[in-house]
Amino acid sequence: MASTIFSSCSSSTSTARLPKFNTIRRSGSVRLRPPPAFLSFKPPSPAGFGASSISMQRRSSNSSITAVAMSMSTRFPRVKLNGKAVAEEIRDEITDEVTRMRDAIGVTPKLTVIVVGDKNHSPDHLANKLEACEAAGIKTDVIRLLDDSSEEEVLDCISRFNDESSVHGIHIQLPLPLHMDNQKILNAVRVEKDVDGFSSLKTRDQQPPFKFPSVIPCTAKGCMELLYRCDIRIKGKSVVVIGNGTDTDIVAPAAAYLLQRHGANVTVVHRGTENLKEIIGEADILISAAERAYLVRARWIKPRAIVIDTGNNMMKSHLGSYEFVGDVCYEEPYEWASVIAPVPGGVESMTTAMLLSNTLLMAKRALKFE
C-alpha cells in the first residue's frame, strides 16, 4: 500500500506564504488530501505548473530497521539515520517507474547536467549523481564548460537545452565560479525543466504569496522524505531551520514551509542570527542548511532532539587531505541528540534520490504520462 508523505505545495487555486528569516513562529495542522499513485501528478494548469501532486511509496515496516543504526550513549539511546539506505529504497522505486514508462511509451527520462569548471566542486558528487541516474535507468548528458566561461556562454547553453524536447530536466552543478551571478543562471532554467526547484527563487519574495512553481527543491524534499520514512513525528514539534542567509538559499525556506504545512511550529534563522545558540536549544527538531562547517556545537543541542544536517562544507584535515563535513559537530551531539542525520551518510544521498524523483516527474509532465 502506498502511504502519503506530502502532496505538492502549490495549486492553480491556492498558494502558501513562505516563512521569513528571523521572524517565524507559526503553528497549525494540515489536512492532506490523498495523492495519486507513486510519483504521479496532475497535468499542469493553463497558468503553469501549479497543479501537481507528489507522493512517495512507502516500503514494508523493514524500512525503519534499515534506515537507522543504533548505539548506546551514557545518557540514552542514540540513533543515526542511514540516508543512504533510504535513498537506495527510493531509487529502486524510481527504477520500476522508469521501466514502466519506457515499456509503455518507449521514452526514457533524460537529464542534462551543466558543469562550469572543475575547481569549486567535488568530482565525486557529480559521479555519484551520474551513477544513480544510470542505476535508475535515467539517461544523462554532461555538458562541461571552462572555468573562465562567461555568463553569456552559460546562459546560451541553458537556452539550448531549454528548447530541446528530448531533455526533460536540467541540473546546474553548484557551486558556480565566483565571477558568475548564481541567481541569474539558476533562474535561466525553464520552470518545466528545473529539477532542482530553483525557480522558486523567482517567486519567493513576490506577491501573491510564495508557492513552488515546479517541483519541491531536492534537499528540502529529501529531509522530509527521510523524516517520514524513519517514522519521525513532525506535527506539534518545535522545529528550527538554519539557512545560510544568502539570496540563493532555497533549502531553508522550502524545508520550513513543508514542516509548517505538516503541523510543526517552525522558526527560521540564519548563521548570522543573534542568540542562535539559545534558539537552537529550544528545537525538538533541528535542520541545518547553514553551509558553515561545525557551526552547531554539542552544548547547544536540546536533550533528545532530532538533528538533520544538510551542510556540505569542504575542509582540510590535519593530514592535508580534503573532506566534506556538515554544519553540526555531530561527534559531540551524539551525547545529547536522540536522532541524527550526519554528514556524510545522511541527507546527501537523499538529495540525489530526489533529483531522480524530480527528473521522472518532469518527464511524466512533459509526456502526459501517468
mmCIF file of C-alpha atoms in Angstrom, residues 159-287:
data_model
loop_
_atom_site.group_PDB
_atom_site.id
_atom_site.type_symbol
_atom_site.label_atom_id
_atom_site.label_comp_id
_atom_site.label_asym_id
_atom_site.label_seq_id
_atom_site.Cartn_x
_atom_site.Cartn_y
_atom_site.Cartn_z
ATOM 1 C CA SER A 159 18.781 28.163 -23.535
ATOM 2 C CA ARG A 160 19.744 25.440 -25.990
ATOM 3 C CA PHE A 161 18.612 22.657 -23.665
ATOM 4 C CA ASN A 162 15.529 24.590 -22.581
ATOM 5 C CA ASP A 163 14.396 24.195 -26.195
ATOM 6 C CA GLU A 164 15.468 20.553 -26.610
ATOM 7 C CA SER A 165 12.355 18.398 -26.373
ATOM 8 C CA SER A 166 14.275 15.187 -25.636
ATOM 9 C CA VAL A 167 15.670 16.725 -22.430
ATOM 10 C CA HIS A 168 13.234 16.547 -19.515
ATOM 11 C CA GLY A 169 15.376 18.102 -16.798
ATOM 12 C CA ILE A 170 18.343 20.479 -16.472
ATOM 13 C CA HIS A 171 20.642 20.372 -13.459
ATOM 14 C CA ILE A 172 23.274 23.060 -12.813
ATOM 15 C CA GLN A 173 26.208 21.680 -10.838
ATOM 16 C CA LEU A 174 26.995 24.019 -7.934
ATOM 17 C CA PRO A 175 28.892 25.984 -6.898
ATOM 18 C CA LEU A 176 29.480 28.110 -9.990
ATOM 19 C CA PRO A 177 32.680 30.120 -10.481
ATOM 20 C CA LEU A 178 32.846 33.232 -8.317
ATOM 21 C CA HIS A 179 32.582 35.660 -11.231
ATOM 22 C CA MET A 180 29.088 34.422 -12.097
ATOM 23 C CA ASP A 181 25.713 35.562 -10.782
ATOM 24 C CA ASN A 182 24.287 32.334 -9.360
ATOM 25 C CA GLN A 183 20.704 33.522 -9.167
ATOM 26 C CA LYS A 184 20.710 34.816 -12.740
ATOM 27 C CA ILE A 185 21.982 31.499 -14.085
ATOM 28 C CA LEU A 186 19.740 29.292 -11.960
ATOM 29 C CA ASN A 187 16.686 31.339 -12.916
ATOM 30 C CA ALA A 188 17.508 30.874 -16.598
ATOM 31 C CA VAL A 189 16.438 27.224 -16.458
ATOM 32 C CA ARG A 190 12.908 26.907 -17.770
ATOM 33 C CA VAL A 191 10.449 26.133 -14.975
ATOM 34 C CA GLU A 192 9.218 22.894 -16.538
ATOM 35 C CA LYS A 193 12.821 21.579 -16.661
ATOM 36 C CA ASP A 194 14.027 22.911 -13.315
ATOM 37 C CA VAL A 195 14.627 19.629 -11.487
ATOM 38 C CA ASP A 196 16.316 21.441 -8.570
ATOM 39 C CA GLY A 197 13.347 23.687 -7.817
ATOM 40 C CA PHE A 198 15.493 26.824 -8.035
ATOM 41 C CA SER A 199 12.734 28.557 -9.982
ATOM 42 C CA SER A 200 11.215 29.077 -6.524
ATOM 43 C CA LEU A 201 13.775 31.870 -6.153
ATOM 44 C CA LYS A 202 11.803 33.877 -8.699
ATOM 45 C CA THR A 203 8.672 33.968 -6.558
ATOM 46 C CA ARG A 204 9.992 33.683 -3.017
ATOM 47 C CA ASP A 205 9.660 37.368 -2.157
ATOM 48 C CA GLN A 206 6.920 38.313 -4.582
ATOM 49 C CA GLN A 207 3.180 38.742 -4.208
ATOM 50 C CA PRO A 208 0.919 36.797 -4.244
ATOM 51 C CA PRO A 209 2.429 34.606 -1.538
ATOM 52 C CA PHE A 210 5.179 32.145 -2.351
ATOM 53 C CA LYS A 211 4.452 28.794 -3.982
ATOM 54 C CA PHE A 212 6.615 26.178 -5.629
ATOM 55 C CA PRO A 213 6.338 26.914 -9.362
ATOM 56 C CA SER A 214 7.550 23.483 -10.396
ATOM 57 C CA VAL A 215 8.885 20.844 -8.007
ATOM 58 C CA ILE A 216 9.941 20.775 -4.381
ATOM 59 C CA PRO A 217 13.678 21.569 -4.077
ATOM 60 C CA CYS A 218 15.690 18.363 -3.752
ATOM 61 C CA THR A 219 17.341 18.796 -0.357
ATOM 62 C CA ALA A 220 14.205 20.034 1.399
ATOM 63 C CA LYS A 221 12.212 17.221 -0.160
ATOM 64 C CA GLY A 222 14.911 14.757 0.900
ATOM 65 C CA CYS A 223 14.760 15.952 4.517
ATOM 66 C CA MET A 224 11.008 15.432 4.622
ATOM 67 C CA GLU A 225 11.266 12.034 2.978
ATOM 68 C CA LEU A 226 13.908 10.910 5.477
ATOM 69 C CA LEU A 227 11.842 12.048 8.462
ATOM 70 C CA TYR A 228 8.754 10.349 7.091
ATOM 71 C CA ARG A 229 10.305 7.026 6.191
ATOM 72 C CA CYS A 230 12.031 6.813 9.554
ATOM 73 C CA ASP A 231 8.708 7.323 11.369
ATOM 74 C CA ILE A 232 9.709 10.613 12.994
ATOM 75 C CA ARG A 233 6.709 12.626 14.152
ATOM 76 C CA ILE A 234 6.586 16.227 12.918
ATOM 77 C CA LYS A 235 3.187 17.542 13.973
ATOM 78 C CA GLY A 236 3.322 19.705 17.069
ATOM 79 C CA LYS A 237 7.119 19.714 17.281
ATOM 80 C CA SER A 238 9.219 22.838 17.735
ATOM 81 C CA VAL A 239 11.483 22.998 14.672
ATOM 82 C CA VAL A 240 14.408 25.310 13.991
ATOM 83 C CA VAL A 241 15.738 25.579 10.428
ATOM 84 C CA ILE A 242 19.101 27.290 9.893
ATOM 85 C CA GLY A 243 19.696 28.859 6.471
ATOM 86 C CA ASN A 244 22.812 30.440 5.045
ATOM 87 C CA GLY A 245 21.321 33.917 4.749
ATOM 88 C CA THR A 246 22.050 34.332 1.023
ATOM 89 C CA ASP A 247 19.791 35.345 -1.848
ATOM 90 C CA THR A 248 20.080 31.870 -3.365
ATOM 91 C CA ASP A 249 19.215 29.953 -0.191
ATOM 92 C CA ILE A 250 16.273 27.728 -1.074
ATOM 93 C CA VAL A 251 16.781 24.759 1.261
ATOM 94 C CA ALA A 252 15.831 26.520 4.496
ATOM 95 C CA PRO A 253 12.703 28.352 3.214
ATOM 96 C CA ALA A 254 11.405 25.267 1.404
ATOM 97 C CA ALA A 255 12.029 22.930 4.361
ATOM 98 C CA ALA A 256 10.419 25.430 6.739
ATOM 99 C CA TYR A 257 7.318 25.701 4.580
ATOM 100 C CA LEU A 258 6.944 21.926 4.268
ATOM 101 C CA LEU A 259 7.407 21.411 8.003
ATOM 102 C CA GLN A 260 4.900 24.140 8.826
ATOM 103 C CA ARG A 261 2.454 22.609 6.393
ATOM 104 C CA HIS A 262 2.720 19.367 8.352
ATOM 105 C CA GLY A 263 1.852 20.970 11.661
ATOM 106 C CA ALA A 264 5.273 21.878 13.092
ATOM 107 C CA ASN A 265 5.984 25.126 14.940
ATOM 108 C CA VAL A 266 8.771 26.489 12.760
ATOM 109 C CA THR A 267 11.454 29.103 13.418
ATOM 110 C CA VAL A 268 13.747 30.051 10.528
ATOM 111 C CA VAL A 269 17.090 31.672 11.282
ATOM 112 C CA HIS A 270 20.428 32.007 9.508
ATOM 113 C CA ARG A 271 24.021 31.542 10.553
ATOM 114 C CA GLY A 272 24.399 35.216 11.498
ATOM 115 C CA THR A 273 21.305 35.422 13.694
ATOM 116 C CA GLU A 274 21.790 36.799 17.202
ATOM 117 C CA ASN A 275 21.095 34.361 20.041
ATOM 118 C CA LEU A 276 21.445 31.444 17.626
ATOM 119 C CA LYS A 277 22.603 29.156 20.433
ATOM 120 C CA GLU A 278 19.529 29.883 22.551
ATOM 121 C CA ILE A 279 17.135 29.417 19.630
ATOM 122 C CA ILE A 280 18.718 26.079 18.684
ATOM 123 C CA GLY A 281 18.426 24.960 22.289
ATOM 124 C CA GLU A 282 14.626 25.117 22.025
ATOM 125 C CA ALA A 283 14.348 22.838 18.991
ATOM 126 C CA ASP A 284 12.792 19.388 19.120
ATOM 127 C CA ILE A 285 13.932 19.046 15.507
ATOM 128 C CA LEU A 286 16.905 20.956 14.095
ATOM 129 C CA ILE A 287 17.574 21.169 10.359
#
